[in-house]
GROMACS .gro file of C-alpha atoms in nm:
model
  384
    1MET     CA    1  12.971  12.172   1.687
    2ARG     CA    2  12.953  11.780   1.705
    3PRO     CA    3  12.642  11.651   1.497
    4SER     CA    4  12.335  11.549   1.735
    5LEU     CA    5  12.204  11.203   1.697
    6LEU     CA    6  11.864  11.381   1.538
    7GLN     CA    7  12.086  11.476   1.244
    8TYR     CA    8  12.214  11.139   1.167
    9LEU     CA    9  11.905  11.023   1.136
   10LYS     CA   10  11.803  11.302   0.893
   11LEU     CA   11  12.070  11.193   0.701
   12LEU     CA   12  12.044  10.831   0.671
   13LEU     CA   13  11.636  10.846   0.625
   14LEU     CA   14  11.762  11.068   0.319
   15LEU     CA   15  11.996  10.832   0.172
   16ALA     CA   16  11.755  10.541   0.248
   17LEU     CA   17  11.496  10.779   0.051
   18GLY     CA   18  11.726  10.880  -0.204
   19GLY     CA   19  11.827  10.495  -0.303
   20VAL     CA   20  11.479  10.445  -0.382
   21THR     CA   21  11.390  10.733  -0.593
   22THR     CA   22  11.688  10.792  -0.799
   23MET     CA   23  11.701  10.771  -1.140
   24HIS     CA   24  12.012  10.643  -1.298
   25VAL     CA   25  12.132  10.944  -1.576
   26PRO     CA   26  12.355  10.782  -1.844
   27LYS     CA   27  12.644  10.964  -1.948
   28PRO     CA   28  12.545  11.178  -2.268
   29ASP     CA   29  12.812  11.005  -2.462
   30VAL     CA   30  12.703  10.660  -2.387
   31PRO     CA   31  12.430  10.621  -2.675
   32SER     CA   32  12.647  10.782  -2.907
   33SER     CA   33  12.921  10.549  -2.830
   34LEU     CA   34  12.651  10.231  -2.857
   35GLU     CA   35  12.500  10.361  -3.207
   36ALA     CA   36  12.888  10.363  -3.335
   37LEU     CA   37  12.915   9.974  -3.282
   38PRO     CA   38  12.936   9.751  -3.516
   39VAL     CA   39  12.667   9.523  -3.448
   40ASP     CA   40  12.402   9.326  -3.729
   41GLY     CA   41  12.115   9.422  -3.468
   42HIS     CA   42  12.061   9.793  -3.346
   43PHE     CA   43  11.982   9.988  -3.050
   44SER     CA   44  11.638  10.094  -2.888
   45PHE     CA   45  11.711  10.447  -2.672
   46HIS     CA   46  11.338  10.555  -2.671
   47ASP     CA   47  11.093  10.282  -2.672
   48VAL     CA   48  11.265  10.095  -2.359
   49SER     CA   49  10.963  10.071  -2.081
   50ASP     CA   50  10.884   9.703  -2.173
   51ALA     CA   51  11.239   9.649  -2.030
   52ALA     CA   52  11.202   9.842  -1.733
   53TRP     CA   53  10.925   9.533  -1.562
   54ASP     CA   54  10.984   9.180  -1.485
   55PHE     CA   55  10.737   8.886  -1.346
   56GLY     CA   56  10.834   9.020  -0.997
   57ASN     CA   57  10.667   9.378  -1.035
   58MET     CA   58  10.845   9.472  -0.760
   59SER     CA   59  11.112   9.697  -0.945
   60SER     CA   60  11.114   9.901  -1.216
   61PHE     CA   61  11.479  10.003  -1.343
   62PRO     CA   62  11.476  10.177  -1.685
   63PRO     CA   63  11.768  10.114  -1.903
   64VAL     CA   64  11.924  10.378  -2.130
   65ALA     CA   65  11.910  10.115  -2.450
   66VAL     CA   66  11.788   9.800  -2.513
   67LEU     CA   67  12.021   9.565  -2.778
   68HIS     CA   68  11.794   9.330  -3.045
   69PRO     CA   69  12.084   9.116  -3.129
   70SER     CA   70  12.083   8.980  -3.504
   71SER     CA   71  12.338   8.726  -3.376
   72VAL     CA   72  12.546   8.614  -3.106
   73ALA     CA   73  12.827   8.877  -3.206
   74ASP     CA   74  12.608   9.113  -3.136
   75ILE     CA   75  12.604   9.070  -2.781
   76ALA     CA   76  12.934   8.996  -2.758
   77THR     CA   77  13.105   9.328  -2.940
   78THR     CA   78  12.833   9.501  -2.667
   79VAL     CA   79  12.878   9.342  -2.380
   80ARG     CA   80  13.304   9.400  -2.456
   81HIS     CA   81  13.246   9.798  -2.556
   82VAL     CA   82  13.079   9.799  -2.173
   83PHE     CA   83  13.375   9.587  -2.034
   84LEU     CA   84  13.622   9.802  -2.223
   85MET     CA   85  13.498  10.119  -2.052
   86GLY     CA   86  13.681  10.006  -1.732
   87GLU     CA   87  13.602   9.950  -1.351
   88HIS     CA   88  13.485  10.268  -1.256
   89SER     CA   89  13.191  10.257  -1.540
   90THR     CA   90  12.821  10.218  -1.381
   91LEU     CA   91  12.726  10.089  -1.711
   92THR     CA   92  12.593   9.745  -1.656
   93VAL     CA   93  12.449   9.456  -1.893
   94ALA     CA   94  12.178   9.208  -1.840
   95ALA     CA   95  12.030   8.951  -2.054
   96ARG     CA   96  11.657   8.927  -2.049
   97GLY     CA   97  11.412   8.621  -2.207
   98HIS     CA   98  11.062   8.665  -2.062
   99GLY     CA   99  11.147   8.868  -1.806
  100HIS     CA  100  11.049   8.606  -1.541
  101SER     CA  101  11.277   8.704  -1.266
  102LEU     CA  102  11.159   8.848  -0.941
  103TYR     CA  103  11.356   9.134  -0.805
  104GLY     CA  104  11.478   9.326  -1.121
  105GLN     CA  105  11.761   9.053  -1.250
  106SER     CA  106  11.639   9.116  -1.629
  107GLN     CA  107  11.699   9.492  -1.573
  108ALA     CA  108  11.962   9.695  -1.608
  109ALA     CA  109  11.912  10.045  -1.431
  110GLY     CA  110  12.082  10.308  -1.664
  111GLY     CA  111  12.206  10.009  -1.875
  112ILE     CA  112  12.158   9.810  -2.167
  113VAL     CA  113  11.888   9.551  -2.160
  114ILE     CA  114  11.963   9.241  -2.416
  115ARG     CA  115  11.682   9.095  -2.584
  116MET     CA  116  11.793   8.725  -2.598
  117GLU     CA  117  11.450   8.632  -2.781
  118SER     CA  118  11.614   8.819  -3.084
  119VAL     CA  119  11.859   8.497  -3.158
  120GLN     CA  120  11.607   8.250  -3.151
  121SER     CA  121  11.619   8.260  -3.589
  122ASN     CA  122  11.963   8.101  -3.559
  123GLY     CA  123  11.722   7.758  -3.554
  124MET     CA  124  11.758   7.488  -3.374
  125ARG     CA  125  11.934   7.153  -3.445
  126VAL     CA  126  11.818   6.784  -3.313
  127HIS     CA  127  12.107   6.522  -3.367
  128PRO     CA  128  11.924   6.167  -3.292
  129GLY     CA  129  12.107   5.882  -3.264
  130ALA     CA  130  12.202   5.663  -2.953
  131SER     CA  131  12.298   5.980  -2.745
  132PRO     CA  132  12.016   6.227  -2.886
  133TYR     CA  133  12.068   6.579  -2.805
  134VAL     CA  134  11.932   6.945  -2.969
  135ASP     CA  135  12.173   7.276  -3.009
  136ALA     CA  136  11.947   7.595  -2.888
  137SER     CA  137  11.966   7.933  -2.888
  138GLY     CA  138  11.958   8.087  -2.518
  139GLY     CA  139  11.673   8.290  -2.662
  140GLU     CA  140  11.453   7.989  -2.764
  141LEU     CA  141  11.165   7.915  -2.586
  142TRP     CA  142  11.142   7.591  -2.451
  143ILE     CA  143  10.820   7.491  -2.593
  144ASP     CA  144  10.983   7.551  -2.925
  145VAL     CA  145  11.219   7.328  -2.831
  146LEU     CA  146  10.928   7.096  -2.753
  147HIS     CA  147  10.768   7.111  -3.101
  148GLU     CA  148  11.107   7.102  -3.267
  149THR     CA  149  11.224   6.806  -3.104
  150LEU     CA  150  10.897   6.597  -3.099
  151LYS     CA  151  10.927   6.580  -3.489
  152TYR     CA  152  11.176   6.322  -3.397
  153GLY     CA  153  11.008   6.165  -3.159
  154LEU     CA  154  11.238   6.288  -2.905
  155ALA     CA  155  11.207   6.521  -2.617
  156PRO     CA  156  11.437   6.690  -2.336
  157LYS     CA  157  11.416   6.486  -1.965
  158SER     CA  158  11.300   6.760  -1.752
  159TRP     CA  159  11.125   7.023  -1.744
  160THR     CA  160  10.986   7.342  -1.594
  161ASP     CA  161  10.614   7.396  -1.480
  162TYR     CA  162  10.594   7.658  -1.718
  163LEU     CA  163  10.737   7.617  -2.091
  164HIS     CA  164  10.721   7.995  -2.226
  165LEU     CA  165  11.035   8.096  -2.108
  166THR     CA  166  11.418   8.064  -2.211
  167VAL     CA  167  11.660   7.791  -2.276
  168GLY     CA  168  11.917   8.063  -2.141
  169GLY     CA  169  11.699   8.159  -1.847
  170THR     CA  170  11.593   7.876  -1.695
  171LEU     CA  171  11.970   7.772  -1.734
  172SER     CA  172  12.069   8.024  -1.520
  173ASN     CA  173  11.886   7.952  -1.259
  174ALA     CA  174  11.804   7.547  -1.220
  175GLY     CA  175  11.478   7.446  -1.407
  176VAL     CA  176  11.302   7.270  -1.162
  177SER     CA  177  10.989   7.043  -1.218
  178GLY     CA  178  10.795   6.685  -1.111
  179GLN     CA  179  11.079   6.516  -1.312
  180THR     CA  180  11.348   6.654  -1.160
  181PHE     CA  181  11.319   6.384  -0.859
  182ARG     CA  182  11.429   6.112  -1.154
  183HIS     CA  183  11.664   6.340  -1.390
  184GLY     CA  184  11.790   6.628  -1.203
  185PRO     CA  185  11.700   7.013  -1.276
  186GLN     CA  186  11.742   7.115  -1.628
  187ILE     CA  187  12.073   7.194  -1.576
  188SER     CA  188  12.173   6.849  -1.507
  189ASN     CA  189  12.080   6.778  -1.888
  190VAL     CA  190  12.295   7.030  -2.041
  191ASN     CA  191  12.619   6.833  -2.226
  192GLU     CA  192  12.772   7.197  -2.370
  193MET     CA  193  12.773   7.582  -2.391
  194GLU     CA  194  12.828   7.888  -2.558
  195ILE     CA  195  12.880   8.178  -2.311
  196VAL     CA  196  12.952   8.510  -2.375
  197THR     CA  197  13.188   8.600  -2.041
  198GLY     CA  198  13.210   8.915  -1.927
  199ARG     CA  199  13.499   9.055  -2.139
  200GLY     CA  200  13.271   8.999  -2.397
  201ASP     CA  201  13.463   8.686  -2.552
  202ILE     CA  202  13.238   8.409  -2.669
  203VAL     CA  203  13.375   8.046  -2.500
  204THR     CA  204  13.215   7.695  -2.573
  205CYS     CA  205  13.234   7.484  -2.256
  206SER     CA  206  13.118   7.157  -2.121
  207PRO     CA  207  13.242   6.946  -1.849
  208GLU     CA  208  13.554   6.832  -2.038
  209GLN     CA  209  13.594   7.182  -2.162
  210ASN     CA  210  13.645   7.512  -1.984
  211SER     CA  211  13.446   7.312  -1.716
  212ASP     CA  212  13.453   7.575  -1.460
  213LEU     CA  213  13.289   7.792  -1.681
  214PHE     CA  214  13.042   7.561  -1.744
  215HIS     CA  215  12.941   7.437  -1.413
  216ALA     CA  216  12.949   7.825  -1.276
  217ALA     CA  217  12.694   7.943  -1.574
  218LEU     CA  218  12.475   7.678  -1.525
  219GLY     CA  219  12.244   7.824  -1.233
  220GLY     CA  220  12.482   8.101  -1.182
  221LEU     CA  221  12.220   8.384  -1.220
  222GLY     CA  222  12.379   8.512  -1.573
  223GLN     CA  223  12.699   8.638  -1.330
  224PHE     CA  224  12.943   8.443  -1.510
  225GLY     CA  225  12.834   8.510  -1.835
  226ILE     CA  226  12.542   8.492  -2.096
  227ILE     CA  227  12.434   8.173  -2.225
  228THR     CA  228  12.393   8.198  -2.607
  229ARG     CA  229  12.360   7.832  -2.726
  230ALA     CA  230  12.283   7.515  -2.519
  231ARG     CA  231  12.333   7.147  -2.615
  232ILE     CA  232  12.016   6.957  -2.429
  233ALA     CA  233  12.009   6.583  -2.403
  234LEU     CA  234  11.714   6.426  -2.484
  235GLU     CA  235  11.491   6.116  -2.461
  236PRO     CA  236  11.214   5.900  -2.650
  237ALA     CA  237  10.865   6.108  -2.646
  238PRO     CA  238  10.584   5.933  -2.462
  239LYS     CA  239  10.254   5.994  -2.681
  240MET     CA  240   9.990   6.025  -2.388
  241VAL     CA  241   9.989   6.086  -2.058
  242ARG     CA  242   9.779   5.950  -1.745
  243TRP     CA  243   9.752   6.273  -1.534
  244ILE     CA  244   9.651   6.227  -1.149
  245ARG     CA  245   9.567   6.420  -0.837
  246VAL     CA  246   9.501   6.290  -0.496
  247LEU     CA  247   9.415   6.520  -0.170
  248TYR     CA  248   9.512   6.472   0.150
  249LEU     CA  249   9.404   6.648   0.507
  250ASP     CA  250   9.702   6.517   0.705
  251PHE     CA  251  10.048   6.652   0.613
  252ALA     CA  252  10.240   6.340   0.748
  253SER     CA  253  10.082   6.115   0.538
  254PHE     CA  254  10.129   6.303   0.230
  255ALA     CA  255  10.449   6.370   0.310
  256THR     CA  256  10.565   6.013   0.372
  257ASP     CA  257  10.391   5.925   0.056
  258GLN     CA  258  10.596   6.161  -0.154
  259GLU     CA  259  10.888   6.062  -0.022
  260MET     CA  260  10.803   5.679  -0.101
  261LEU     CA  261  10.746   5.742  -0.469
  262ILE     CA  262  11.033   5.988  -0.531
  263SER     CA  263  11.235   5.723  -0.367
  264ALA     CA  264  11.118   5.424  -0.549
  265GLU     CA  265  11.293   5.208  -0.835
  266LYS     CA  266  10.903   5.193  -1.015
  267THR     CA  267  10.726   5.494  -1.002
  268PHE     CA  268  10.526   5.778  -1.141
  269ASP     CA  269  10.693   6.016  -1.473
  270TYR     CA  270  10.619   6.311  -1.261
  271ILE     CA  271  10.573   6.409  -0.913
  272GLU     CA  272  10.497   6.733  -0.743
  273GLY     CA  273  10.302   6.809  -0.415
  274PHE     CA  274  10.145   7.116  -0.323
  275VAL     CA  275   9.923   7.299  -0.025
  276ILE     CA  276   9.595   7.414  -0.138
  277ILE     CA  277   9.392   7.639   0.131
  278ASN     CA  278   9.064   7.736   0.153
  279ARG     CA  279   8.966   7.669  -0.184
  280THR     CA  280   8.623   7.691  -0.185
  281GLY     CA  281   8.497   7.403  -0.480
  282ILE     CA  282   8.847   7.239  -0.518
  283LEU     CA  283   8.699   6.944  -0.652
  284ASN     CA  284   8.410   7.071  -0.895
  285ASN     CA  285   8.711   7.275  -1.059
  286TRP     CA  286   8.883   7.036  -1.112
  287ARG     CA  287   8.587   6.810  -1.297
  288SER     CA  288   8.640   7.045  -1.613
  289SER     CA  289   8.960   6.843  -1.684
  290PHE     CA  290   8.999   6.531  -1.484
  291ASP     CA  291   8.724   6.272  -1.414
  292ALA     CA  292   8.662   6.154  -1.085
  293GLN     CA  293   8.697   5.796  -0.933
  294ASP     CA  294   8.394   5.828  -0.710
  295PRO     CA  295   8.168   6.069  -0.865
  296LYS     CA  296   7.906   6.062  -0.628
  297ARG     CA  297   8.124   6.083  -0.300
  298ALA     CA  298   8.326   6.349  -0.482
  299ASN     CA  299   8.022   6.550  -0.474
  300GLN     CA  300   7.981   6.515  -0.108
  301PHE     CA  301   8.356   6.680   0.032
  302GLU     CA  302   8.341   6.995   0.182
  303SER     CA  303   8.688   7.195   0.074
  304ASP     CA  304   8.586   7.528   0.260
  305GLU     CA  305   8.833   7.655   0.539
  306LYS     CA  306   9.031   7.366   0.520
  307VAL     CA  307   9.406   7.283   0.458
  308LEU     CA  308   9.454   7.046   0.185
  309PHE     CA  309   9.781   6.868   0.044
  310CYS     CA  310   9.788   6.729  -0.256
  311LEU     CA  311   9.975   6.526  -0.494
  312GLU     CA  312   9.962   6.535  -0.905
  313MET     CA  313  10.141   6.266  -1.048
  314THR     CA  314  10.159   6.149  -1.418
  315LYS     CA  315  10.251   5.809  -1.602
  316ASN     CA  316  10.393   5.829  -1.938
  317PHE     CA  317  10.264   5.579  -2.204
  318ASN     CA  318  10.193   5.536  -2.556
  319PRO     CA  319   9.868   5.388  -2.708
  320ASP     CA  320   9.948   4.979  -2.741
  321GLU     CA  321  10.068   5.043  -2.389
  322ALA     CA  322   9.775   5.142  -2.209
  323ASP     CA  323   9.682   4.816  -2.017
  324ASN     CA  324  10.056   4.806  -1.874
  325MET     CA  325  10.003   5.153  -1.770
  326GLU     CA  326   9.689   5.095  -1.591
  327GLN     CA  327   9.831   4.840  -1.391
  328GLU     CA  328  10.132   5.006  -1.286
  329VAL     CA  329   9.919   5.319  -1.205
  330ASN     CA  330   9.674   5.118  -0.974
  331THR     CA  331   9.990   4.907  -0.803
  332LEU     CA  332  10.104   5.247  -0.730
  333LEU     CA  333   9.816   5.404  -0.602
  334SER     CA  334   9.733   5.143  -0.369
  335GLN     CA  335  10.028   5.209  -0.197
  336LEU     CA  336   9.891   5.551  -0.123
  337ARG     CA  337   9.697   5.710   0.211
  338TYR     CA  338   9.531   5.950  -0.004
  339LEU     CA  339   9.143   6.040   0.055
  340PRO     CA  340   8.956   5.817  -0.169
  341LEU     CA  341   8.704   6.010  -0.312
  342SER     CA  342   8.980   6.289  -0.419
  343LEU     CA  343   9.119   6.062  -0.692
  344PHE     CA  344   9.071   6.243  -0.999
  345HIS     CA  345   9.242   6.185  -1.348
  346THR     CA  346   9.272   6.199  -1.683
  347ASP     CA  347   9.469   6.082  -2.007
  348VAL     CA  348   9.565   6.370  -2.228
  349THR     CA  349   9.840   6.396  -2.518
  350TYR     CA  350  10.284   6.463  -2.374
  351ILE     CA  351  10.241   6.801  -2.514
  352GLU     CA  352   9.908   6.870  -2.356
  353PHE     CA  353  10.032   6.803  -2.009
  354LEU     CA  354  10.362   6.963  -2.021
  355ASP     CA  355  10.185   7.316  -2.148
  356ARG     CA  356   9.919   7.247  -1.914
  357VAL     CA  357  10.002   7.616  -1.702
  358HIS     CA  358   9.992   7.821  -2.023
  359SER     CA  359   9.659   7.700  -2.151
  360SER     CA  360   9.565   7.749  -1.801
  361GLU     CA  361   9.649   8.127  -1.852
  362MET     CA  362   9.489   8.153  -2.199
  363LYS     CA  363   9.166   8.070  -2.035
  364LEU     CA  364   9.170   8.323  -1.772
  365ARG     CA  365   9.290   8.560  -2.013
  366ALA     CA  366   9.027   8.477  -2.229
  367LYS     CA  367   8.769   8.567  -1.934
  368GLY     CA  368   8.966   8.964  -1.918
  369SER     CA  369   8.911   8.975  -1.596
  370VAL     CA  370   9.279   9.008  -1.474
  371SER     CA  371   9.652   9.101  -1.539
  372SER     CA  372   9.870   8.879  -1.724
  373GLU     CA  373  10.144   8.887  -1.440
  374TYR     CA  374   9.861   8.759  -1.212
  375MET     CA  375   9.715   8.470  -1.468
  376ILE     CA  376   9.998   8.293  -1.442
  377SER     CA  377  10.126   8.357  -1.138
  378ASN     CA  378   9.788   8.209  -1.016
  379VAL     CA  379   9.789   7.931  -1.255
  380VAL     CA  380  10.134   7.820  -1.129
  381SER     CA  381   9.995   7.842  -0.738
  382SER     CA  382   9.643   7.693  -0.781
  383PHE     CA  383   9.656   7.448  -1.050
  384ASP     CA  384   9.300   7.437  -1.083
   0.00000   0.00000   0.00000
């Protein structure tokens, strides 16, 4: 008797539900085979819950093991072991920094998660000179890269808005912030990388050496290898930043001004635009960090139930250049069509500006009213 349409639908429903709830159960010999590997670090087999979540908070895939590597060789040994198991093996590997993936990319269902931050201790090496750069581990946090390079008066050219992420993590995506219009994303400012390939080989690559792997791994979402070291281009770091925010009610003026700024030869050093929807008292919130150009008129501004468009801009400077900076900023602002009462600005140190999202996150955490996942998301999306 031929199956009815209803039976087919029941089968499809069963398969769909099974796909959501099925646990990946590793073969009994997998943990023992991993324990036998000659690594200087160690595997965790029981305390793996932290590796079964990520920033997106939409997926939870427990691994069979978490590798805490002491060296790049540990990573290569583990990946090679999985590769030699053959194409029919279901064991997978995922590199994990701070777990800021959205859809489980830093998880490995029934597989092996590699804690990349475990190899931070290999240290950074800053090379000043005519073309300065820093060699940093893939598990190093960008905030630590900043602290180290500033000791030499240098800093990377391009950033993300949140610096408490790993070098390998953002380079596997793109690394985008308000400097991108000028310097490109972070992946455009890398001179060389060390990669552990899917075969477990440790390969050095650059635009001149193994260039196919170099360009594939940058922004490759970890599908072409694990970034274990990156050589990042540096530039002289300013000491101070003039940090500015202005608001628009009209999207066309907002977009036109932003396009003009990013296309101009002489412009701000950082430019980002974002939308604010129905944020009551937005200007009052800004007062804790910024000075209003016109405090009296700013008091009269009503933001309730309005869609607002914000331009956020900075101009870098050193203390002895403050007068020139002031003149350049005023010239640029005079060309914009923002709401005059919405001009807010403040002068902060370079590191205070770059680490602004984490600072706001800490303020929210001190209130103790929301989860850490929400805190970061809220800070990044609202900037107030």
